[in-house]
mmCIF file of C-alpha atoms and ligand atoms in Angstrom:
data_model
loop_
_atom_site.group_PDB
_atom_site.id
_atom_site.type_symbol
_atom_site.label_atom_id
_atom_site.label_comp_id
_atom_site.label_asym_id
_atom_site.label_seq_id
_atom_site.Cartn_x
_atom_site.Cartn_y
_atom_site.Cartn_z
ATOM 1 C CA MET U 1 -11.103 -17.755 -23.540
ATOM 2 C CA PRO U 2 -11.731 -15.628 -26.690
ATOM 3 C CA MET U 3 -10.495 -16.659 -30.136
ATOM 4 C CA LEU U 4 -7.553 -14.509 -31.236
ATOM 5 C CA ARG U 5 -6.091 -13.724 -34.656
ATOM 6 C CA LEU U 6 -2.996 -15.762 -35.425
ATOM 7 C CA ASP U 7 -0.784 -12.667 -35.788
ATOM 8 C CA ARG U 8 -1.991 -11.498 -32.357
ATOM 9 C CA ILE U 9 -1.311 -14.957 -30.870
ATOM 10 C CA LEU U 10 2.273 -14.717 -32.150
ATOM 11 C CA SER U 11 2.716 -11.263 -30.618
ATOM 12 C CA VAL U 12 1.477 -12.472 -27.195
ATOM 13 C CA TYR U 13 2.965 -15.959 -27.065
ATOM 14 C CA THR U 14 6.304 -15.478 -28.871
ATOM 15 C CA ALA U 15 9.032 -12.841 -29.056
ATOM 16 C CA TYR U 16 7.795 -11.723 -32.511
ATOM 17 C CA SER U 17 5.988 -8.415 -32.952
ATOM 18 C CA ARG U 18 2.623 -8.568 -34.716
ATOM 19 C CA ARG U 19 4.250 -7.471 -38.002
ATOM 20 C CA GLU U 20 7.113 -9.961 -37.727
ATOM 21 C CA GLY U 21 4.588 -12.686 -36.901
ATOM 22 C CA SER U 22 2.393 -11.716 -39.841
ATOM 23 C CA GLU U 23 5.360 -11.902 -42.237
ATOM 24 C CA ARG U 24 6.320 -15.338 -40.944
ATOM 25 C CA ILE U 25 2.739 -16.565 -41.297
ATOM 26 C CA LYS U 26 2.590 -15.415 -44.941
ATOM 27 C CA LYS U 27 5.920 -17.130 -45.648
ATOM 28 C CA GLY U 28 4.472 -20.440 -44.386
ATOM 29 C CA ARG U 29 6.793 -20.643 -41.385
ATOM 30 C CA ILE U 30 4.019 -21.117 -38.816
ATOM 31 C CA ARG U 31 2.118 -24.360 -38.209
ATOM 32 C CA VAL U 32 -1.008 -24.534 -36.073
ATOM 33 C CA ASN U 33 -2.006 -27.951 -34.734
ATOM 34 C CA GLY U 34 0.288 -29.527 -37.311
ATOM 35 C CA SER U 35 -0.830 -27.608 -40.445
ATOM 36 C CA VAL U 36 0.671 -24.537 -42.099
ATOM 37 C CA CYS U 37 -1.608 -21.517 -41.753
ATOM 38 C CA LEU U 38 -0.969 -18.693 -44.260
ATOM 39 C CA ASP U 39 -3.691 -16.327 -43.012
ATOM 40 C CA PRO U 40 -2.676 -13.829 -40.270
ATOM 41 C CA SER U 41 -6.377 -13.094 -39.577
ATOM 42 C CA ALA U 42 -7.357 -16.754 -38.940
ATOM 43 C CA ARG U 43 -8.702 -17.098 -35.400
ATOM 44 C CA PHE U 44 -7.820 -19.745 -32.821
ATOM 45 C CA GLU U 45 -8.264 -20.297 -29.137
ATOM 46 C CA PRO U 46 -4.741 -20.102 -27.650
ATOM 47 C CA GLU U 47 -5.237 -22.538 -24.729
ATOM 48 C CA GLY U 48 -3.893 -25.939 -25.775
ATOM 49 C CA LEU U 49 -2.925 -24.743 -29.273
ATOM 50 C CA ARG U 50 0.050 -26.559 -30.837
ATOM 51 C CA LEU U 51 2.126 -23.732 -32.309
ATOM 52 C CA ASP U 52 5.190 -24.413 -34.435
ATOM 53 C CA CYS U 53 7.360 -21.379 -35.237
ATOM 54 C CA ASP U 54 10.252 -22.041 -37.602
ATOM 55 C CA GLY U 55 10.366 -25.696 -36.582
ATOM 56 C CA SER U 56 10.164 -25.226 -32.822
ATOM 57 C CA GLU U 57 6.852 -26.545 -31.496
ATOM 58 C CA ARG U 58 5.124 -25.925 -28.180
ATOM 59 C CA ILE U 59 1.699 -26.118 -26.587
ATOM 60 C CA LEU U 60 0.289 -22.746 -25.570
ATOM 61 C CA HIS U 61 -1.283 -22.020 -22.209
ATOM 62 C CA GLU U 62 -3.381 -18.949 -21.558
ATOM 63 C CA ASN U 63 -1.214 -18.297 -18.494
ATOM 64 C CA ASN U 64 1.935 -19.778 -17.030
ATOM 65 C CA THR U 65 3.091 -19.886 -13.436
ATOM 66 C CA PHE U 66 6.560 -21.186 -12.636
ATOM 67 C CA LEU U 67 8.215 -22.072 -9.361
ATOM 68 C CA LEU U 68 11.881 -21.056 -9.527
ATOM 69 C CA ASN U 69 14.654 -22.006 -7.132
ATOM 70 C CA LYS U 70 16.305 -18.595 -7.181
ATOM 71 C CA PRO U 71 20.077 -18.474 -6.819
ATOM 72 C CA ALA U 72 21.848 -15.510 -5.214
ATOM 73 C CA GLY U 73 22.977 -12.778 -7.592
ATOM 74 C CA PHE U 74 19.712 -12.244 -9.501
ATOM 75 C CA VAL U 75 17.256 -9.398 -8.898
ATOM 76 C CA SER U 76 13.493 -10.031 -8.764
ATOM 77 C CA ALA U 77 12.591 -7.871 -11.749
ATOM 78 C CA THR U 78 11.742 -8.349 -15.405
ATOM 79 C CA GLU U 79 14.571 -6.084 -16.578
ATOM 80 C CA ASP U 80 17.395 -4.146 -15.054
ATOM 81 C CA PRO U 81 20.025 -1.935 -16.695
ATOM 82 C CA LYS U 82 22.886 -3.436 -14.660
ATOM 83 C CA GLU U 83 21.885 -6.639 -12.881
ATOM 84 C CA LYS U 84 20.972 -10.131 -14.008
ATOM 85 C CA THR U 85 17.246 -10.667 -13.446
ATOM 86 C CA VAL U 86 15.277 -13.802 -12.580
ATOM 87 C CA LEU U 87 13.819 -13.643 -16.109
ATOM 88 C CA ASP U 88 17.316 -14.432 -17.407
ATOM 89 C CA LEU U 89 16.873 -17.873 -15.800
ATOM 90 C CA ILE U 90 13.725 -18.629 -17.822
ATOM 91 C CA ARG U 91 14.081 -20.226 -21.257
ATOM 92 C CA GLN U 92 13.034 -17.928 -24.113
ATOM 93 C CA GLU U 93 10.063 -20.134 -25.113
ATOM 94 C CA ASP U 94 8.690 -20.045 -21.526
ATOM 95 C CA ARG U 95 8.751 -16.234 -21.215
ATOM 96 C CA PHE U 96 5.411 -15.751 -23.011
ATOM 97 C CA PRO U 97 2.807 -14.570 -22.204
ATOM 98 C CA ALA U 98 4.927 -11.973 -20.391
ATOM 99 C CA LEU U 99 6.012 -13.168 -16.935
ATOM 100 C CA PHE U 100 6.663 -11.179 -13.791
ATOM 101 C CA PRO U 101 7.722 -12.179 -10.276
ATOM 102 C CA ALA U 102 4.874 -12.659 -7.775
ATOM 103 C CA GLY U 103 6.652 -10.970 -4.884
ATOM 104 C CA ARG U 104 10.305 -10.206 -4.436
ATOM 105 C CA LEU U 105 13.361 -11.855 -3.009
ATOM 106 C CA ASP U 106 16.457 -9.729 -2.442
ATOM 107 C CA LYS U 107 19.418 -10.197 -4.759
ATOM 108 C CA ASP U 108 21.250 -12.252 -2.098
ATOM 109 C CA THR U 109 18.182 -14.289 -1.009
ATOM 110 C CA THR U 110 17.762 -17.772 -2.469
ATOM 111 C CA GLY U 111 14.850 -20.192 -2.771
ATOM 112 C CA LEU U 112 11.238 -20.309 -3.824
ATOM 113 C CA LEU U 113 10.130 -17.534 -6.150
ATOM 114 C CA LEU U 114 6.926 -17.661 -8.182
ATOM 115 C CA LEU U 115 6.785 -16.114 -11.644
ATOM 116 C CA THR U 116 3.446 -15.748 -13.365
ATOM 117 C CA SER U 117 1.748 -14.188 -16.373
ATOM 118 C CA ASP U 118 -1.531 -14.059 -14.430
ATOM 119 C CA GLY U 119 -2.090 -10.637 -12.818
ATOM 120 C CA ALA U 120 -5.069 -11.745 -10.711
ATOM 121 C CA LEU U 121 -3.133 -14.718 -9.362
ATOM 122 C CA CYS U 122 -0.164 -12.483 -8.543
ATOM 123 C CA HIS U 123 -2.442 -10.199 -6.561
ATOM 124 C CA ARG U 124 -3.857 -13.167 -4.625
ATOM 125 C CA ILE U 125 -0.340 -14.324 -3.730
ATOM 126 C CA ILE U 126 1.142 -11.033 -2.594
ATOM 127 C CA SER U 127 -1.854 -9.257 -1.076
ATOM 128 C CA PRO U 128 -1.380 -9.202 2.732
ATOM 129 C CA SER U 129 -5.148 -9.622 3.144
ATOM 130 C CA ALA U 130 -4.882 -13.032 1.425
ATOM 131 C CA ARG U 131 -2.646 -14.107 4.346
ATOM 132 C CA ILE U 132 -0.528 -16.510 2.319
ATOM 133 C CA TYR U 133 2.302 -17.581 4.608
ATOM 134 C CA LYS U 134 5.931 -17.462 3.528
ATOM 135 C CA LEU U 135 8.483 -19.648 5.262
ATOM 136 C CA TYR U 136 12.128 -18.549 5.432
ATOM 137 C CA ARG U 137 15.251 -20.245 6.763
ATOM 138 C CA ALA U 138 17.641 -17.636 8.157
ATOM 139 C CA GLU U 139 21.159 -17.735 9.497
ATOM 140 C CA VAL U 140 21.941 -14.807 11.830
ATOM 141 C CA ASN U 141 25.086 -13.505 13.518
ATOM 142 C CA GLY U 142 24.303 -14.150 17.187
ATOM 143 C CA PRO U 143 22.309 -16.173 19.687
ATOM 144 C CA LEU U 144 18.517 -16.442 19.506
ATOM 145 C CA THR U 145 16.380 -16.794 22.610
ATOM 146 C CA GLU U 146 12.790 -17.480 23.603
ATOM 147 C CA GLU U 147 12.461 -13.710 24.098
ATOM 148 C CA ASP U 148 13.106 -13.227 20.374
ATOM 149 C CA ALA U 149 10.391 -15.778 19.549
ATOM 150 C CA LEU U 150 7.952 -13.947 21.849
ATOM 151 C CA ALA U 151 8.808 -10.586 20.248
ATOM 152 C CA PHE U 152 8.210 -12.042 16.746
ATOM 153 C CA ALA U 153 4.875 -13.484 17.938
ATOM 154 C CA ALA U 154 3.791 -10.173 19.489
ATOM 155 C CA GLY U 155 4.404 -8.207 16.248
ATOM 156 C CA LEU U 156 7.774 -6.486 15.906
ATOM 157 C CA GLU U 157 8.258 -2.788 15.373
ATOM 158 C CA LEU U 158 10.646 -2.170 12.476
ATOM 159 C CA ASP U 159 12.952 0.781 11.860
ATOM 160 C CA GLY U 160 10.720 3.675 10.850
ATOM 161 C CA GLY U 161 7.944 2.501 13.159
ATOM 162 C CA GLU U 162 6.159 -0.042 10.929
ATOM 163 C CA ILE U 163 4.485 -2.777 12.953
ATOM 164 C CA CYS U 164 4.629 -6.370 11.709
ATOM 165 C CA ARG U 165 1.834 -8.847 11.959
ATOM 166 C CA PRO U 166 2.496 -11.661 14.435
ATOM 167 C CA ALA U 167 5.143 -14.021 13.049
ATOM 168 C CA GLU U 168 6.538 -17.385 14.104
ATOM 169 C CA LEU U 169 10.213 -17.797 14.946
ATOM 170 C CA GLU U 170 11.335 -21.405 15.365
ATOM 171 C CA ILE U 171 14.892 -21.554 16.685
ATOM 172 C CA LEU U 172 16.786 -24.487 15.158
ATOM 173 C CA LYS U 173 20.239 -23.675 16.496
ATOM 174 C CA SER U 174 21.442 -20.890 18.776
ATOM 175 C CA GLY U 175 25.050 -19.768 19.150
ATOM 176 C CA GLU U 176 27.613 -17.462 17.602
ATOM 177 C CA LYS U 177 25.730 -18.168 14.379
ATOM 178 C CA SER U 178 22.104 -19.183 14.805
ATOM 179 C CA GLU U 179 19.616 -20.786 12.463
ATOM 180 C CA ALA U 180 15.854 -20.346 12.521
ATOM 181 C CA LEU U 181 12.673 -20.773 10.533
ATOM 182 C CA VAL U 182 10.463 -17.691 10.241
ATOM 183 C CA ARG U 183 6.857 -17.699 9.063
ATOM 184 C CA ILE U 184 5.305 -14.410 7.989
ATOM 185 C CA CYS U 185 2.085 -13.592 6.133
ATOM 186 C CA GLU U 186 3.066 -10.247 4.630
ATOM 187 C CA GLY U 187 5.923 -8.917 2.526
ATOM 188 C CA LYS U 188 7.282 -5.604 3.723
ATOM 189 C CA TYR U 189 10.470 -4.338 2.107
ATOM 190 C CA HIS U 190 13.449 -6.433 3.401
ATOM 191 C CA GLN U 191 11.059 -7.680 6.074
ATOM 192 C CA ILE U 192 13.008 -10.626 7.503
ATOM 193 C CA LYS U 193 16.293 -8.710 7.621
ATOM 194 C CA ARG U 194 14.562 -5.785 9.315
ATOM 195 C CA MET U 195 12.803 -8.073 11.800
ATOM 196 C CA PHE U 196 16.099 -9.521 12.941
ATOM 197 C CA ALA U 197 17.664 -6.037 12.920
ATOM 198 C CA ALA U 198 14.896 -4.991 15.343
ATOM 199 C CA ARG U 199 16.328 -7.673 17.658
ATOM 200 C CA GLY U 200 19.904 -6.454 17.115
ATOM 201 C CA LEU U 201 20.865 -9.252 14.718
ATOM 202 C CA MET U 202 22.097 -9.371 11.147
ATOM 203 C CA VAL U 203 20.931 -11.942 8.596
ATOM 204 C CA LEU U 204 23.891 -13.778 7.063
ATOM 205 C CA GLN U 205 21.919 -16.080 4.783
ATOM 206 C CA LEU U 206 18.277 -16.173 3.794
ATOM 207 C CA LYS U 207 16.366 -18.798 1.845
ATOM 208 C CA ARG U 208 12.610 -18.996 1.196
ATOM 209 C CA GLU U 209 11.435 -22.575 1.573
ATOM 210 C CA ALA U 210 7.649 -22.317 1.184
ATOM 211 C CA VAL U 211 4.840 -20.070 0.013
ATOM 212 C CA GLY U 212 1.363 -21.110 1.218
ATOM 213 C CA GLY U 213 1.035 -24.858 0.744
ATOM 214 C CA LEU U 214 3.876 -25.059 -1.795
ATOM 215 C CA THR U 215 7.340 -26.045 -0.661
ATOM 216 C CA LEU U 216 10.573 -25.859 -2.596
ATOM 217 C CA PRO U 217 11.054 -29.320 -4.164
ATOM 218 C CA PRO U 218 14.263 -30.768 -2.613
ATOM 219 C CA ASP U 219 15.517 -32.027 -5.996
ATOM 220 C CA LEU U 220 15.046 -28.678 -7.789
ATOM 221 C CA LYS U 221 18.533 -27.252 -8.342
ATOM 222 C CA GLU U 222 19.263 -23.553 -7.888
ATOM 223 C CA GLY U 223 18.455 -21.777 -11.156
ATOM 224 C CA ASP U 224 15.969 -24.473 -12.258
ATOM 225 C CA TYR U 225 12.199 -24.096 -12.373
ATOM 226 C CA ILE U 226 9.009 -26.086 -12.885
ATOM 227 C CA ARG U 227 5.627 -25.141 -14.353
ATOM 228 C CA LEU U 228 2.786 -25.280 -11.833
ATOM 229 C CA ASP U 229 -0.367 -27.056 -12.971
ATOM 230 C CA GLU U 230 -3.884 -26.522 -11.611
ATOM 231 C CA ALA U 231 -3.349 -29.007 -8.762
ATOM 232 C CA ALA U 232 -0.149 -27.238 -7.659
ATOM 233 C CA LEU U 233 -1.925 -23.877 -7.749
ATOM 234 C CA ARG U 234 -4.692 -25.300 -5.551
ATOM 235 C CA GLN U 235 -1.984 -26.533 -3.182
ATOM 236 C CA LEU U 236 -0.511 -23.014 -3.065
ATOM 237 C CA PHE U 237 -3.749 -21.710 -1.585
ATOM 238 C CA SER U 238 -4.540 -24.784 0.508
ATOM 239 C CA THR U 239 -2.435 -23.982 3.579
ATOM 240 C CA LYS U 240 -2.287 -20.475 4.887
HETATM 241 N N1 URA X 301 12.802 -10.542 3.689
HETATM 242 C C1 URA X 301 14.021 -10.048 3.378
HETATM 243 O O1 URA X 301 14.618 -9.333 4.181
HETATM 244 N N2 URA X 301 14.555 -10.347 2.194
HETATM 245 C C2 URA X 301 13.949 -11.156 1.293
HETATM 246 O O2 URA X 301 14.497 -11.418 0.216
HETATM 247 C C3 URA X 301 12.686 -11.677 1.616
HETATM 248 C C4 URA X 301 12.129 -11.354 2.826
#
């Protein structure tokens, strides 16, 4: 990773603009690896750097990827004029370098959402050609049958004529309200809801439980998140 000027590091890894960062550096409010640095043009490698801004210290990482247990009521966007976004769930000090959701969950969908600052990684996760599987638990408003499972496996036709790739439907409970697990390896707009709609059913609740080889940790409360390390990222791509 290239060495960056300290004022640039502050503009990428904190909420300060380059000018605000530069002013703080000159006032002696920034410590790097434990020592005050008064020179905005001093160069450092950001990865692993211990940066203390106004008494709040953290270790920088070139990129961050977080696994969030998304609650209902938040949109998968970085900003929105009206709605609360998933970024509102991320602590200020974790929002840099700038994060964005790797894929989308609807406002009313809960569960595993990845947020990353790494554009290449995001592309690998959401690109249909990468065939990363997503596992959803759905509750629907009517009985499910083996015929539904066969239709999912054959590749459903959605409203508007789009054809889905073969998907797995595992029926857990069938009745007035049914429960099922669905595995898909693409991410069309409202895909799961539209797949069930193609079978004449409405989704009442939807939760994403896994993406690739990563599953939602059972002890991670809704609204909480964890940072993924290298091993976890390898796990993400380990099972397709
Ligand atoms: N499919 C949907 O319909 N909604 C989601 O949030 C995710 C997949």
